[in-house]
Coordinates of C-alpha atoms and ligand atoms in Angstrom, one line a residue:
M1 CA 10.8 -19.6 6.1
E2 CA 11.9 -20.0 3.1
P3 CA 12.1 -17.0 0.7
A4 CA 9.5 -16.7 -1.5
K5 CA 10.5 -18.3 -5.2
R6 CA 7.2 -18.4 -7.2
I7 CA 5.2 -15.2 -6.7
V8 CA 1.5 -14.3 -7.9
I9 CA 0.4 -10.7 -8.2
I10 CA -3.6 -10.1 -8.6
G11 CA -4.1 -7.1 -10.0
G12 CA -1.5 -5.5 -11.9
G13 CA -2.8 -1.6 -11.1
K14 CA -1.2 0.9 -9.3
M15 CA -0.5 -0.9 -5.9
G16 CA 0.5 -4.0 -7.8
E17 CA 3.0 -1.8 -9.8
A18 CA 4.1 -0.5 -7.3
I19 CA 5.0 -3.8 -5.1
L20 CA 6.5 -5.3 -8.0
S21 CA 8.8 -2.8 -8.8
G22 CA 10.1 -2.1 -5.5
W23 CA 10.7 -5.7 -4.7
I24 CA 12.6 -6.1 -8.3
A25 CA 14.5 -3.4 -7.0
S26 CA 15.3 -3.8 -3.7
D27 CA 18.7 -5.4 -2.7
A28 CA 17.6 -5.6 1.1
A29 CA 16.7 -8.9 2.4
P30 CA 14.4 -10.9 2.2
A31 CA 13.4 -9.0 -1.1
D32 CA 16.8 -8.9 -2.3
T33 CA 16.3 -12.7 -4.1
I34 CA 13.0 -11.8 -6.1
E35 CA 13.5 -11.5 -9.3
A36 CA 11.7 -10.0 -12.0
K37 CA 11.1 -13.8 -13.6
D38 CA 10.0 -14.9 -10.8
I39 CA 7.1 -12.6 -10.6
V40 CA 3.6 -12.8 -12.8
V41 CA 0.9 -10.3 -12.8
V42 CA -2.6 -11.4 -13.4
T43 CA -4.7 -8.3 -14.9
P44 CA -7.1 -8.6 -17.1
G45 CA -6.5 -5.4 -19.2
I46 CA -4.1 -6.0 -22.2
D47 CA -2.5 -2.2 -22.5
R48 CA -1.8 -2.8 -18.8
R49 CA -0.1 -6.1 -19.3
D50 CA 1.6 -4.8 -22.3
F51 CA 2.8 -1.9 -20.1
L52 CA 4.3 -4.0 -17.0
E53 CA 6.0 -6.9 -19.2
G54 CA 7.7 -4.0 -21.3
M55 CA 8.6 -1.9 -18.2
Y56 CA 9.7 -4.5 -15.8
A57 CA 10.1 -7.9 -17.9
V58 CA 7.6 -9.6 -15.4
A59 CA 5.4 -12.4 -17.3
C60 CA 1.6 -11.2 -17.6
V61 CA -1.6 -13.0 -18.1
G62 CA -5.0 -12.3 -18.1
S63 CA -7.0 -14.8 -15.4
P64 CA -5.5 -17.2 -12.8
S65 CA -6.2 -20.3 -15.2
E66 CA -3.5 -18.9 -17.3
V67 CA -0.8 -18.9 -14.4
T68 CA 1.3 -22.2 -15.3
V69 CA 3.8 -22.2 -12.3
R70 CA 2.2 -23.2 -8.7
P71 CA 3.1 -19.9 -6.6
D72 CA 4.4 -19.9 -2.7
L73 CA 3.3 -16.3 -2.5
V74 CA 0.3 -14.5 -4.1
V75 CA -0.5 -10.7 -3.6
L76 CA -3.9 -9.8 -3.7
A77 CA -4.0 -6.6 -5.3
V78 CA -7.4 -5.9 -6.1
K79 CA -10.3 -3.4 -5.0
P80 CA -11.9 -4.4 -2.6
Q81 CA -15.1 -4.4 -4.6
V82 CA -14.0 -7.4 -6.7
M83 CA -11.7 -9.1 -4.4
M84 CA -14.6 -12.3 -3.3
Q85 CA -15.2 -12.7 -7.3
V86 CA -11.1 -12.9 -7.8
I87 CA -10.9 -15.7 -4.9
A88 CA -13.8 -18.0 -6.3
E89 CA -12.1 -17.6 -9.8
L90 CA -8.4 -18.6 -8.5
S91 CA -9.7 -21.6 -6.0
Q92 CA -10.7 -23.4 -9.0
E93 CA -7.4 -23.5 -9.9
E94 CA -5.2 -26.4 -9.1
L95 CA -2.0 -24.3 -9.2
F96 CA -4.0 -22.2 -6.3
C97 CA -4.9 -24.9 -4.5
D98 CA -2.2 -27.4 -3.8
G99 CA -2.9 -28.7 -0.2
E100 CA 0.6 -30.6 -0.1
Q101 CA 2.2 -26.5 -0.2
P102 CA 0.0 -24.2 0.2
A103 CA 0.5 -20.8 -0.5
L104 CA 0.9 -17.6 1.7
F105 CA -1.6 -15.2 0.3
I106 CA -1.1 -11.2 1.2
S107 CA -4.0 -9.2 1.4
I108 CA -3.6 -5.3 0.7
A109 CA -7.5 -4.4 -0.3
A110 CA -8.9 -1.7 2.5
G111 CA -11.6 -2.7 4.4
L112 CA -11.6 -6.4 4.1
E113 CA -11.2 -8.5 7.1
T114 CA -9.0 -11.4 7.2
A115 CA -11.7 -13.6 8.7
R116 CA -14.0 -13.4 5.8
L117 CA -10.8 -13.8 3.4
V118 CA -9.4 -16.7 5.3
H119 CA -12.9 -18.6 4.8
V120 CA -13.1 -18.3 0.9
L121 CA -9.1 -18.7 0.1
P122 CA -8.1 -22.4 -0.9
E123 CA -7.9 -24.8 2.0
G124 CA -5.6 -24.5 4.0
S125 CA -3.5 -21.5 2.5
S126 CA -2.0 -18.8 4.8
L127 CA -3.1 -15.3 5.0
V128 CA -1.6 -12.0 6.0
R129 CA -3.2 -8.6 5.6
V130 CA -1.2 -5.8 4.4
M131 CA -2.3 -1.7 4.2
P132 CA 1.0 -0.2 2.2
N133 CA 0.9 3.0 0.6
M134 CA 2.1 4.6 -2.4
P135 CA 5.2 5.9 -1.4
L136 CA 7.1 2.5 -1.4
M137 CA 7.2 2.9 -5.1
V138 CA 10.4 4.8 -3.9
G139 CA 11.4 2.6 -0.9
A140 CA 9.6 5.3 1.4
G141 CA 6.6 3.6 1.6
A142 CA 4.8 3.0 5.6
S143 CA 2.9 -0.3 5.4
C144 CA 1.1 -1.9 8.2
V145 CA 0.8 -5.8 8.5
C146 CA -1.4 -7.9 11.1
A147 CA -2.0 -11.8 11.2
S148 CA -5.1 -13.7 10.5
A149 CA -6.2 -16.8 12.0
A150 CA -4.5 -18.6 9.1
S151 CA -0.8 -17.2 9.7
T152 CA 2.1 -18.2 11.7
A153 CA 3.9 -15.5 13.7
E154 CA 7.1 -16.5 11.3
Q155 CA 4.7 -15.8 8.1
V156 CA 3.8 -12.0 9.8
E157 CA 7.6 -11.4 10.0
Y158 CA 8.4 -12.4 7.1
V159 CA 5.7 -10.3 5.3
A160 CA 6.8 -7.8 7.7
A161 CA 10.4 -7.9 6.1
L162 CA 9.4 -8.0 2.9
F163 CA 7.2 -4.8 3.2
G164 CA 10.0 -3.5 5.1
C165 CA 12.3 -3.6 2.1
L166 CA 10.0 -1.3 0.5
G167 CA 10.3 2.0 3.5
R168 CA 8.9 1.1 7.2
A169 CA 6.7 -1.7 8.0
L170 CA 5.2 -2.5 11.6
V171 CA 2.9 -4.6 13.1
V172 CA -0.1 -4.1 14.4
D173 CA -3.4 -5.7 15.5
E174 CA -6.2 -6.2 12.7
G175 CA -8.6 -3.8 15.0
D176 CA -6.3 -0.9 14.1
M177 CA -6.3 -1.7 10.8
D178 CA -9.2 1.2 9.7
A179 CA -7.2 3.7 11.2
V180 CA -4.0 2.7 9.9
C181 CA -5.7 3.3 6.3
A182 CA -7.3 6.6 6.9
V183 CA -3.8 7.6 8.3
S184 CA -0.9 5.9 6.0
G185 CA -2.8 4.2 3.3
S186 CA -4.6 7.6 2.0
G187 CA -2.4 9.8 3.8
P188 CA -0.1 10.4 0.7
A189 CA -3.3 12.0 -1.2
Y190 CA -3.7 14.0 1.9
V191 CA -0.4 15.6 1.4
A192 CA -0.2 15.8 -2.4
A193 CA -3.5 17.5 -1.7
M194 CA -1.5 19.7 0.7
V195 CA 1.1 20.6 -1.6
E196 CA -1.7 21.4 -4.3
S197 CA -2.9 24.1 -1.9
L198 CA 0.1 25.4 -0.7
R199 CA 1.6 25.8 -4.3
D200 CA -1.9 27.1 -5.9
A201 CA -1.7 30.0 -3.0
A202 CA 1.9 30.9 -3.3
A203 CA 1.6 31.2 -7.4
D204 CA -1.4 33.7 -6.3
A205 CA 1.0 35.5 -4.2
G206 CA 2.9 35.9 -7.2
L207 CA 6.0 33.2 -7.0
D208 CA 6.3 31.1 -10.0
R209 CA 4.3 27.9 -10.1
Q210 CA 7.3 25.8 -10.4
V211 CA 9.2 27.3 -7.7
A212 CA 6.4 27.1 -5.3
E213 CA 6.0 23.3 -6.0
D214 CA 9.7 22.4 -6.0
L215 CA 9.3 24.9 -2.1
A216 CA 6.4 23.0 -0.8
L217 CA 7.7 19.5 -2.0
Q218 CA 11.0 19.9 -0.2
T219 CA 9.4 21.9 3.0
V220 CA 7.0 18.6 3.5
L221 CA 10.1 16.3 2.4
G222 CA 12.6 18.5 5.0
T223 CA 10.1 19.2 7.6
A224 CA 9.4 15.0 8.3
Q225 CA 13.3 14.4 8.4
L226 CA 13.9 17.1 10.7
I227 CA 11.1 15.7 13.2
M228 CA 12.5 12.2 12.6
E229 CA 15.7 12.5 12.7
T230 CA 16.4 14.8 15.5
G231 CA 13.3 12.9 17.8
M232 CA 11.7 16.7 18.1
T233 CA 8.0 16.2 18.4
P234 CA 5.5 18.1 15.7
E235 CA 4.8 20.2 18.5
A236 CA 8.2 21.0 19.5
A237 CA 8.7 21.8 15.9
R238 CA 5.7 24.0 15.1
E239 CA 6.8 25.9 17.9
S240 CA 10.3 26.5 17.4
I241 CA 9.4 28.1 14.0
C242 CA 6.2 30.3 15.3
S243 CA 7.8 33.7 17.0
P244 CA 5.3 35.9 18.7
G245 CA 4.1 38.1 16.6
G246 CA 5.5 36.6 13.6
T247 CA 4.8 35.5 9.8
T248 CA 3.8 31.9 10.7
L249 CA 1.9 32.7 13.7
A250 CA -0.5 35.0 11.3
A251 CA -0.6 32.4 9.0
L252 CA -1.8 29.3 11.2
D253 CA -4.2 31.7 13.1
A254 CA -5.7 32.1 9.8
M255 CA -5.6 28.5 8.5
N256 CA -7.1 27.5 11.9
A257 CA -9.9 30.0 11.7
A258 CA -10.6 28.7 8.2
G259 CA -11.1 25.0 9.8
F260 CA -7.3 23.6 9.4
D261 CA -7.0 22.0 12.9
K262 CA -10.5 20.4 12.1
V263 CA -9.6 19.3 8.6
F264 CA -7.5 16.0 9.2
R265 CA -10.1 14.9 12.1
A266 CA -12.8 15.2 9.6
G267 CA -10.6 13.2 7.2
V268 CA -9.6 10.4 9.2
E269 CA -13.1 9.7 10.1
A270 CA -14.8 10.2 6.8
A271 CA -12.3 7.4 5.9
V272 CA -12.2 5.0 8.8
R273 CA -16.3 5.1 7.8
R274 CA -15.7 4.0 4.2
S275 CA -13.1 1.3 5.5
K276 CA -16.1 -0.1 7.5
E277 CA -18.4 0.4 4.7
L278 CA -16.1 -1.9 2.2
A279 CA -15.7 -4.5 4.9
Q280 CA -19.2 -5.2 4.3
L281 CA -19.6 -5.6 0.7
Ligands
NAP1 N1 -4.0 3.1 -4.0 C1 -3.0 3.1 -2.8 O1 -2.8 4.0 -2.5 C2 -3.6 2.2 -2.1 C3 -3.4 2.2 -0.7 C4 -3.4 0.7 0.3 C5 -3.9 -0.6 -0.1 N2 -4.5 -0.3 -1.8 C6 -5.3 -1.3 -2.1 O2 -4.6 -1.9 -2.7 C7 -6.0 -2.6 -3.8 C8 -5.5 -1.8 -5.3 O3 -6.1 -0.6 -5.6 P1 -4.8 0.3 -6.5 O4 -4.9 1.8 -5.9 O5 -3.7 -0.6 -7.1 O6 -6.4 0.1 -7.8 P2 -6.1 -0.2 -9.3 O7 -5.1 0.8 -9.8 O8 -7.4 0.1 -9.6 O9 -5.7 -1.8 -9.6 C9 -6.4 -2.5 -9.0 C10 -6.1 -3.6 -10.6 O10 -6.8 -4.8 -10.5 C11 -7.0 -5.1 -11.9 N3 -8.5 -6.3 -11.6 C12 -9.9 -5.9 -11.6 N4 -10.5 -7.0 -11.9 C13 -9.2 -8.1 -11.7 C14 -9.1 -9.3 -11.9 N5 -10.5 -10.0 -12.2 N6 -8.2 -10.3 -11.5 C15 -7.2 -10.0 -11.7 N7 -7.1 -8.3 -11.8 C16 -8.2 -7.5 -11.6 C17 -7.3 -3.9 -12.3 O11 -7.5 -4.0 -13.9 P3 -8.5 -3.0 -14.6 O12 -8.0 -1.9 -14.8 O13 -8.0 -3.6 -16.5 O14 -10.0 -3.3 -14.3 C18 -6.5 -3.1 -12.3 O15 -5.3 -3.1 -12.7 C19 -7.1 -2.2 -3.6 O16 -7.9 -3.2 -2.3 C20 -6.9 -1.1 -2.6 O17 -7.7 -0.8 -1.0 C21 -4.5 1.0 -1.9

């Protein structure tokens, strides 16, 4: 399919910014053809609009009625709680409802199922759902892409390629999306919280706080790289560092006694539950 040339991003928050900055900066196909001048951001806050215009040279407007080009790609990057109202608003606008050349919509909202969105989008529009994550801002994202009843295989492939320009992108079934949200969508926050805890514990043990943070961050990055580049399993990596009677085993035993082995299960279950609740809003 033809690469998108007129892109509207609805919602200029953290994720809208991460996507637009990544696409503008990318020199990988198909995002390599996307330039700042091709993007219009619709977002209500005037300060936010000024920031995005100044930082990325994209056009920003306060509502869909102010968009003056017919978009061929629309990224819905608002909170799930306001998504229905936002779609109702843009469905009033002729430029978003061109039956001759309907736009391809991408929803990145947690929880909201495509069946619900397809129903309310302008007639003839296509829809692909994506669960991205924040590291896509630095080209290291993990995104999952799924089809809807209103998408073609070619569109799914194109959207996966677009998000693949911002890190890794996998195509999954929509039934997997709650779990995806709980692992990679929310995951960067778990990792950041883990780095905070490790840094604070090391600082309590007497290490300079900044040194502790640098070491914790490099350790997360290095461990992921080690496992991915050698192809070893996480279990093998862990075991290779634990010598009998050594410090690592002592630490992991103490961590598991404090509930570490249950922490991620509890977190993922809570996130999946919340994702299902958001689907009902
Ligand atoms: N953050 C993540 O790591 C992450 C990961 C995966 C998926 N997501 C999904 O990404 C979506 C956006 O999340 P976010 O973290 O970027 O949230 P956010 O930072 O709060 O951004 C949402 C943006 O939408 C704007 N907005 C509110 N009402 C609007 C309207 N009627 N029309 C246009 N824009 C409107 C908000 O503007 P004001 O602030 O001025 O109200 C805000 O700038 C959510 O659906 C979330 O589930 C987020």
